[in-house]
Coordinates of C-alpha atoms in Angstrom, one line a residue:
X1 CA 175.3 120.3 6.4
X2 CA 174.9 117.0 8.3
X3 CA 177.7 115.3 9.0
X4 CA 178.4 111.4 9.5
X5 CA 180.7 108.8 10.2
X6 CA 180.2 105.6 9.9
X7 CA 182.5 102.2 10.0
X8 CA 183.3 100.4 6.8
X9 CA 181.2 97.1 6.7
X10 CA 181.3 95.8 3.2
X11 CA 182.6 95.7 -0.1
X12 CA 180.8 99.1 -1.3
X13 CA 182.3 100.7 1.8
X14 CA 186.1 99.6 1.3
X15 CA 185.9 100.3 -2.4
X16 CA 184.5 104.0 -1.5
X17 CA 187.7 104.3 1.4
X18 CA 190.3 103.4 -1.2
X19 CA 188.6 105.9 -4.2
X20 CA 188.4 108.9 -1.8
X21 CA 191.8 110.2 -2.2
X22 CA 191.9 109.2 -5.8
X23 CA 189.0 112.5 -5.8
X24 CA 191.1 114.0 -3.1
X25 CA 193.8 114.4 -4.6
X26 CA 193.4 115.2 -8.0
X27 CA 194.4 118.6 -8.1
X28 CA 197.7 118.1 -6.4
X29 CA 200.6 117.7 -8.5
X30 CA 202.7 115.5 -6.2
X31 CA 200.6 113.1 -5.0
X32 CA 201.4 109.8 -6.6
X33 CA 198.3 107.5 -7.0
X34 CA 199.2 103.9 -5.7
X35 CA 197.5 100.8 -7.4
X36 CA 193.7 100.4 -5.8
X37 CA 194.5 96.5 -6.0
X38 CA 197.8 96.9 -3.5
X39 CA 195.8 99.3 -1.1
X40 CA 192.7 96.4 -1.1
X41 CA 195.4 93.7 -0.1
X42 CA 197.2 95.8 2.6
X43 CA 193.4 96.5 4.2
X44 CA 192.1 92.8 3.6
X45 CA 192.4 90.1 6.4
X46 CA 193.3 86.8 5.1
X47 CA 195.4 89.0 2.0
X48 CA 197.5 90.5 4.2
X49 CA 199.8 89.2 7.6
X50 CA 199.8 92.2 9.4
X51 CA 196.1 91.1 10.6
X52 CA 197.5 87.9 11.7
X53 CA 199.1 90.2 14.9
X54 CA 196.7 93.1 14.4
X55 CA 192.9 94.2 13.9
X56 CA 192.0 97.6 12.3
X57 CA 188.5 99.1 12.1
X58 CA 188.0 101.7 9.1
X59 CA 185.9 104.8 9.2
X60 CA 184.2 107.1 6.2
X61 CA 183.4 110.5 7.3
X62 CA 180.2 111.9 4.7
X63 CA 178.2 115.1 4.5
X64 CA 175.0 114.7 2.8
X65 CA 176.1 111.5 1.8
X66 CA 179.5 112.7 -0.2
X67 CA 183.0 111.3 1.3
X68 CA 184.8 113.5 3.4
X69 CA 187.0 111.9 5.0
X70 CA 188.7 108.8 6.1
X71 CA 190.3 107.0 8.9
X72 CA 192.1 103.5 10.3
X73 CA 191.8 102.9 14.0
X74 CA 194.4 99.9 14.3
X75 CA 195.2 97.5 17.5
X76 CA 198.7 96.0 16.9
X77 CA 199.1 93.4 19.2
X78 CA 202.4 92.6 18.6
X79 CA 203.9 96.2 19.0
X80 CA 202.2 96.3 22.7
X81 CA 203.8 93.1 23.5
X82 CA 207.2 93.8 22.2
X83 CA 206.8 97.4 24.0
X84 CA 204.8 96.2 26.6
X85 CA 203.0 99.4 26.5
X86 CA 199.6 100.0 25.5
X87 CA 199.2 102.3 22.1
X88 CA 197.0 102.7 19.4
X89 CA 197.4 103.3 15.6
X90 CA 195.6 105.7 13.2
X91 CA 196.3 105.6 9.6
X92 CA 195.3 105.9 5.6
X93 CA 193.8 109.9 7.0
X94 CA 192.7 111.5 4.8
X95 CA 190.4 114.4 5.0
X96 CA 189.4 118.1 2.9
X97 CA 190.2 121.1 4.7
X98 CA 187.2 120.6 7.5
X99 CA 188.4 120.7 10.9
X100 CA 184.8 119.1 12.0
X101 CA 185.7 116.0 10.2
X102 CA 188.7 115.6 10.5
X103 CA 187.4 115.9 14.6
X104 CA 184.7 113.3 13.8
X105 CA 187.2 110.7 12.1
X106 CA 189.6 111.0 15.2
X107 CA 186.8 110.9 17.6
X108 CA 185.7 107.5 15.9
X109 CA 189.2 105.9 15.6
X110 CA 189.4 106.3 19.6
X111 CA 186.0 105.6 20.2
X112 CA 187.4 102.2 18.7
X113 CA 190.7 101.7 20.5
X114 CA 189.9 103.0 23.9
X115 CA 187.4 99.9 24.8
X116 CA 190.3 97.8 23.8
X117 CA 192.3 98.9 27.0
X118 CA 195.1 101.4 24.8
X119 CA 195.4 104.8 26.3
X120 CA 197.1 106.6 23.5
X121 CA 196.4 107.2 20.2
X122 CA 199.6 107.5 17.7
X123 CA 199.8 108.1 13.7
X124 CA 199.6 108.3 11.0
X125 CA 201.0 105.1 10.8
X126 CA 199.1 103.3 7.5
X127 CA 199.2 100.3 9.2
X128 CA 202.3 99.9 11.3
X129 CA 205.7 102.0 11.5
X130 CA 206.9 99.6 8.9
X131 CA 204.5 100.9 6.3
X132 CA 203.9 104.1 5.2
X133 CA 204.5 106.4 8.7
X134 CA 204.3 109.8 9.7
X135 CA 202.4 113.0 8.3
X136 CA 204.7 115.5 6.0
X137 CA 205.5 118.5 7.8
X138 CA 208.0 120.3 6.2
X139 CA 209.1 119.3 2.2
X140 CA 205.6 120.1 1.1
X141 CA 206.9 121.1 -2.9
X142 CA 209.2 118.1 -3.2
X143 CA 207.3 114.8 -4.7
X144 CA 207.4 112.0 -1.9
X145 CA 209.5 108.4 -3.0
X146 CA 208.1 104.6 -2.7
X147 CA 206.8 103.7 0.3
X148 CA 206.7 107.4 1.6
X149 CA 203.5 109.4 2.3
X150 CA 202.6 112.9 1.1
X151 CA 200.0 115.0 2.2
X152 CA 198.8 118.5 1.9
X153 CA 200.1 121.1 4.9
X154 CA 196.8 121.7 6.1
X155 CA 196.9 118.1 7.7
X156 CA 199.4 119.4 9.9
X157 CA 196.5 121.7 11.5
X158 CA 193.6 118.9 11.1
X159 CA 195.7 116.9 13.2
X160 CA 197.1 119.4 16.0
X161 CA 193.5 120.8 16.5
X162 CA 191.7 117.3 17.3
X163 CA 194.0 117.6 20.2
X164 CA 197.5 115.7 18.9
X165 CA 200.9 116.8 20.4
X166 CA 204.2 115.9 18.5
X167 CA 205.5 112.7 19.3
X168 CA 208.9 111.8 17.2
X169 CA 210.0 113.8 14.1
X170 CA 211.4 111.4 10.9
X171 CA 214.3 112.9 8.8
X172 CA 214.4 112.4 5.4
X173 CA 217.8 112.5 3.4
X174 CA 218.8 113.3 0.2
X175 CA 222.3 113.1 -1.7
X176 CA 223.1 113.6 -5.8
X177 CA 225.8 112.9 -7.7
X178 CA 227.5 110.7 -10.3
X179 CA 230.1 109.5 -8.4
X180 CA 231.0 108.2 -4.6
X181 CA 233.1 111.4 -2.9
X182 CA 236.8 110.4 -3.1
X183 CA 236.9 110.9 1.0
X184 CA 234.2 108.3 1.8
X185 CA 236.0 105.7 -0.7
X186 CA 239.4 105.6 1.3
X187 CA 237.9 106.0 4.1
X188 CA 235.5 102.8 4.1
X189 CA 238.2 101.2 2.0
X190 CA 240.5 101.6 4.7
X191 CA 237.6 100.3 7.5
X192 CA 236.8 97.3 5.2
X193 CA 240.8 96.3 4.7
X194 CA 241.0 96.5 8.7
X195 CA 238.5 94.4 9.6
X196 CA 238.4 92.3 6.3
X197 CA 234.9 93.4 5.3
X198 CA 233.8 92.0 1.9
X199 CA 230.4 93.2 0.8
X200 CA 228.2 91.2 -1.9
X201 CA 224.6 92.2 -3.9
X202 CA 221.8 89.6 -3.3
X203 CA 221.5 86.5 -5.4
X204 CA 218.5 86.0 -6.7
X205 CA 219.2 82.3 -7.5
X206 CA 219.2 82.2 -3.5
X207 CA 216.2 84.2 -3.2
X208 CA 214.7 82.1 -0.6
X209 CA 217.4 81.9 1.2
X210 CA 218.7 85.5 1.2
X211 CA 215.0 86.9 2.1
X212 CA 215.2 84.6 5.5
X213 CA 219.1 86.2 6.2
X214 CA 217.5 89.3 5.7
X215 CA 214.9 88.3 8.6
X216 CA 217.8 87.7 11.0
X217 CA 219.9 90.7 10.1
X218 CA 216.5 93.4 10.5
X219 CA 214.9 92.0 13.4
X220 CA 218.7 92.5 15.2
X221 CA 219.9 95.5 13.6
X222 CA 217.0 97.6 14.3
X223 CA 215.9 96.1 17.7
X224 CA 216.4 99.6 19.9
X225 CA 215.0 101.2 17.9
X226 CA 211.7 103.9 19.3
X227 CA 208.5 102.1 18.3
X228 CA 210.0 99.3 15.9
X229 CA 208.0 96.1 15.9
X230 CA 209.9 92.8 14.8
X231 CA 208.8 92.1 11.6
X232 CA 206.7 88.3 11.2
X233 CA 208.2 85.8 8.8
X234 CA 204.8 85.8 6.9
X235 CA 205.4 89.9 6.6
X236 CA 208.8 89.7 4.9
X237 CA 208.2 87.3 3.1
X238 CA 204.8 88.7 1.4
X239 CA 207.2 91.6 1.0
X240 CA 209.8 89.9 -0.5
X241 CA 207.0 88.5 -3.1
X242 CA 206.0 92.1 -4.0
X243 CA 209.4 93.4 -4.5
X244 CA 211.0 90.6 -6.8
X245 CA 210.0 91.7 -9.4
X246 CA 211.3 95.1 -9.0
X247 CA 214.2 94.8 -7.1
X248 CA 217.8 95.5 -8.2
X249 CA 220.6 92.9 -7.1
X250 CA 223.0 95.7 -6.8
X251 CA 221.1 97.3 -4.8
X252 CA 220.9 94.8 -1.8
X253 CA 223.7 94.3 -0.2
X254 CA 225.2 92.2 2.6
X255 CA 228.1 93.1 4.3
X256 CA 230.2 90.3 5.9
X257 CA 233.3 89.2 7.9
X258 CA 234.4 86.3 7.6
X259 CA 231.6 84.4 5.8
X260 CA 229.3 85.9 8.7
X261 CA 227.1 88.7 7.2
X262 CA 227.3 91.3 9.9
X263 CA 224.9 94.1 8.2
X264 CA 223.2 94.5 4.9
X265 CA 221.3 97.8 3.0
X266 CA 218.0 97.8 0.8
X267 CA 217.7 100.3 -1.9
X268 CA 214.8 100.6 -4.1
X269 CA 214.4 102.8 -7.6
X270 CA 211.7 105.0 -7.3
X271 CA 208.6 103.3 -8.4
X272 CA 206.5 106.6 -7.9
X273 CA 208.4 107.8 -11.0
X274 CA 206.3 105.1 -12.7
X275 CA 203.2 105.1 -10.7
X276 CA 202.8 109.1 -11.3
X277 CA 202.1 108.0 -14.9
X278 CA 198.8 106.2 -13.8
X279 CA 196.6 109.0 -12.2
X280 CA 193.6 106.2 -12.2
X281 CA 195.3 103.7 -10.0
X282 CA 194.0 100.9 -12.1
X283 CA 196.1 98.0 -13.2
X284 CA 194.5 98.2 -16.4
X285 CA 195.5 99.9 -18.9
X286 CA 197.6 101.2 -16.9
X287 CA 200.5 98.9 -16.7
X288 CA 201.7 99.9 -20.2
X289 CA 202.8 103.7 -19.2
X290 CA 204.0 102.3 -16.0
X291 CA 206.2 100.0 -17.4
X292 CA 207.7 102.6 -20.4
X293 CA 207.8 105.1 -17.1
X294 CA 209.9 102.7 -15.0
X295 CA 212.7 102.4 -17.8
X296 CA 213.2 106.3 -16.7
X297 CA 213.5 105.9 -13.4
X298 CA 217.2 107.5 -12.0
X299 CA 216.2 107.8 -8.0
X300 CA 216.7 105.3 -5.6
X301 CA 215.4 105.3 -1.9
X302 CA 217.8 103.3 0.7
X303 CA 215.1 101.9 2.7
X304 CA 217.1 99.9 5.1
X305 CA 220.6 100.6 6.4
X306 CA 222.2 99.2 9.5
X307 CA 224.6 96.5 11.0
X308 CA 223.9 94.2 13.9
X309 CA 224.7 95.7 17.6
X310 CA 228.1 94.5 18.1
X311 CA 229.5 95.8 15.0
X312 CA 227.5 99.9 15.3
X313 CA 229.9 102.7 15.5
X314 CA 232.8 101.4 13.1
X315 CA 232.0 102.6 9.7
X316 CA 229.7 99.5 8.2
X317 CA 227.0 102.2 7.5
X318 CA 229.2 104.0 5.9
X319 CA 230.8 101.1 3.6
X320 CA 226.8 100.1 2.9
X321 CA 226.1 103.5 1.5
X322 CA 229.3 104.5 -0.5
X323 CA 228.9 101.2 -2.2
X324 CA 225.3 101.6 -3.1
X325 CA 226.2 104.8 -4.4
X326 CA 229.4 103.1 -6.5
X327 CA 226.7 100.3 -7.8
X328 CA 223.7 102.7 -8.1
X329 CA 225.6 104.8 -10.3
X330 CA 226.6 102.3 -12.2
X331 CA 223.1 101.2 -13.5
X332 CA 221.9 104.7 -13.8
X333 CA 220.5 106.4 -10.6
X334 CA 222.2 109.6 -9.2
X335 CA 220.0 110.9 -7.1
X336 CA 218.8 109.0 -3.9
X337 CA 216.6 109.6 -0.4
X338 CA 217.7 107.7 2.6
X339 CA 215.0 107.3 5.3
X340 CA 213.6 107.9 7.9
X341 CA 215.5 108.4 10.1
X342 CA 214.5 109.1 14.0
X343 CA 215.7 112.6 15.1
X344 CA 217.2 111.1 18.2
X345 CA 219.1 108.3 16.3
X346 CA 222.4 110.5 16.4
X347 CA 225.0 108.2 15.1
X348 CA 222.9 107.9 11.4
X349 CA 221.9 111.4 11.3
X350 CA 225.7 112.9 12.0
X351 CA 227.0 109.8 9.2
X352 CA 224.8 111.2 6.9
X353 CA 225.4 114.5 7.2
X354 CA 229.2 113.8 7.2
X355 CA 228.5 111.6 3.7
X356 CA 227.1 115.4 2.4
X357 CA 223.4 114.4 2.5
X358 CA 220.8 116.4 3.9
X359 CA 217.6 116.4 5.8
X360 CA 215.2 117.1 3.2
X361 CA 211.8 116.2 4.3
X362 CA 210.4 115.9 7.8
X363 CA 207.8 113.8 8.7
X364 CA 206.2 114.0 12.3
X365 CA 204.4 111.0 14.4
X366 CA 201.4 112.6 16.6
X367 CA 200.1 111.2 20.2
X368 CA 196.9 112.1 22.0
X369 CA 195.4 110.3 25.1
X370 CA 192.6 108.0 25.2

């Protein structure tokens, strides 16, 4: 059967992208349909601010005119210049079990970067390591969080066929329980009364406000990190407009020394717990299991967790965690992932594992040459 792949160049196009895994998908009991309208958004320049540093080109793989397949090829400026290296992105793959599309859609994306002077090719990345990153490859029968892909295992063999060779691996974490281990409260007790540590939740009279601390605090606490990209004000903020409404007070927290906030942890409940409920992805009439759903939710996913450079190494992870455990439990959540995590980052994967979570899910970043 003839195969084709093609660019998306209009409305029709993008609307036949976002539907594909909607068809894709339907079979699969773990895949959580996000809403059509967010996906549009994240993929429309002038909707969203990651175009305002970056350009993205989208492909639709067809065979005898029925989707296939799908692809992002994405340029972001603004992770080669912080780098200063010269990679490109693919993301939002998705593809049936054809290894000749799933060759054709990778062939397109870097028939797309490579003129634009890149020399590797990294992903899935749907559009930037601060969005949805990395392709599940080992946690397959365990239903992915917010903000966490999921895909089927044969991806893992789409990808390492069209000529992709492991790049990072991302731990997932998970920990239960209906109350903080006795151990971890002395302990960070004792670390908070020695260096007079106080931490607070966010105040959402101060939203403003506490959403451009949180710009500072990211943008230094996670600057070494492999591959992360300083997040623009216009991204956290249009951010920090999507999660108001669902965000828990208790579950952002600041720590701080003497009036000087030196770290600070974001923890969501687990929207997919709601989302599951809407297998259409429509708004409408969705919303109305969605919201009964959400009054259900008991997971969390800590998001964000870290302290500014001068203060790593002395237990404010720690203090950040046992007290969104103490607060989470409190309104109702006892089970929660925290991630990802790189597998090199050594000093949060040995806390965790010490606080008695585990690795749970892996997730796995993929280069190949231009």
């Amino acid at each position: 059967m003839p195969l084709e792949v093609a660019p998306v160049e209009h409305g029709r196009d993008l609307k036949a992208f976002i539907a594909f895994p909607y068809r894709l998908f339907r079979g699969d009991a773990l895949w959580v349909p996000p809403l059509r309208r967010d996906v549009q958004t994240r993929l429309t320049p002038g909707k969203s601010p990651f175009f305002e540093h970056a350009s993205a080109q989208h492909f639709l793989a067809r065979r005898d005119g029925r989707v296939v397949g799908r692809i992002s090829a994405v340029e972001n400026r603004l992770h080669n210049e912080f780098h200063n290296d010269r990679v490109g992105f693919f993301g939002f793959f998705d593809c049936e079990d054809d290894q000749d599309a799933a060759n054709a859609l990778f062939d397109a994306a870097a028939a797309w970067l490579g003129p634009r002077g890149l020399d590797v090719m990294r992903g899935p990345a749907s559009l930037s390591l601060n969005d949805e990153s990395g392709l599940l490859v080992d946690g397959f029968e365990l239903p992915p969080v917010v903000m966490m892909p999921h895909n089927p295992p044969y991806y893992v063999r789409l990808v390492e066929q069209a000529g992709f060779a492991a790049s990072k691996n991302l731990f997932a974490y998970s920990r239960s329980g209906t109350s903080v281990p006795d151990r971890l409260v002395r302990a960070t007790k004792l670390m908070a009364q020695r260096y007079g540590i106080t931490v607070r939740p966010l105040s959402l009279k101060r939203f403003t406000a506490e959403v451009d601390l949180i710009k500072t605090l990211y943008n230094d606490a996670w600057e070494r990190n492999w591959g992360f990209v300083p997040m623009t004000d216009a991204e956290i903020d249009h951010l920090a407009k999507e999660f108001r409404p669902v965000v828990e007070p208790e579950l952002v927290l600041f720590a701080e020394r003497e009036g000087q906030p030196i770290g600070f942890a974001l923890a969501l409940p687990d929207l997919n717990v709601a989302l599951k409920t809407n297998p259409s992805g429509r708004l409408f009439p969705g919303i109305v299991k969605m919201l009964w759903a959400a009054r259900k939710i008991h997971r969390i996913r800590v998001l964000l967790l870290g302290a500014v450079p001068e203060w790593r190494g002395r237990g404010v992870d720690a203090l950040l965690y046992a007290e969104i455990w103490r607060r989470g439990n409190a309104k109702g959540y006892f089970w929660g992932e925290a991630g990802w995590v790189l597998e090199d980052n050594a000093a949060m994967n040995n806390g965790l594992l010490r606080m008695g979570f585990e690795v749970y899910k892996t997730y796995r970043l993929y280069d190949r040459p231009l």
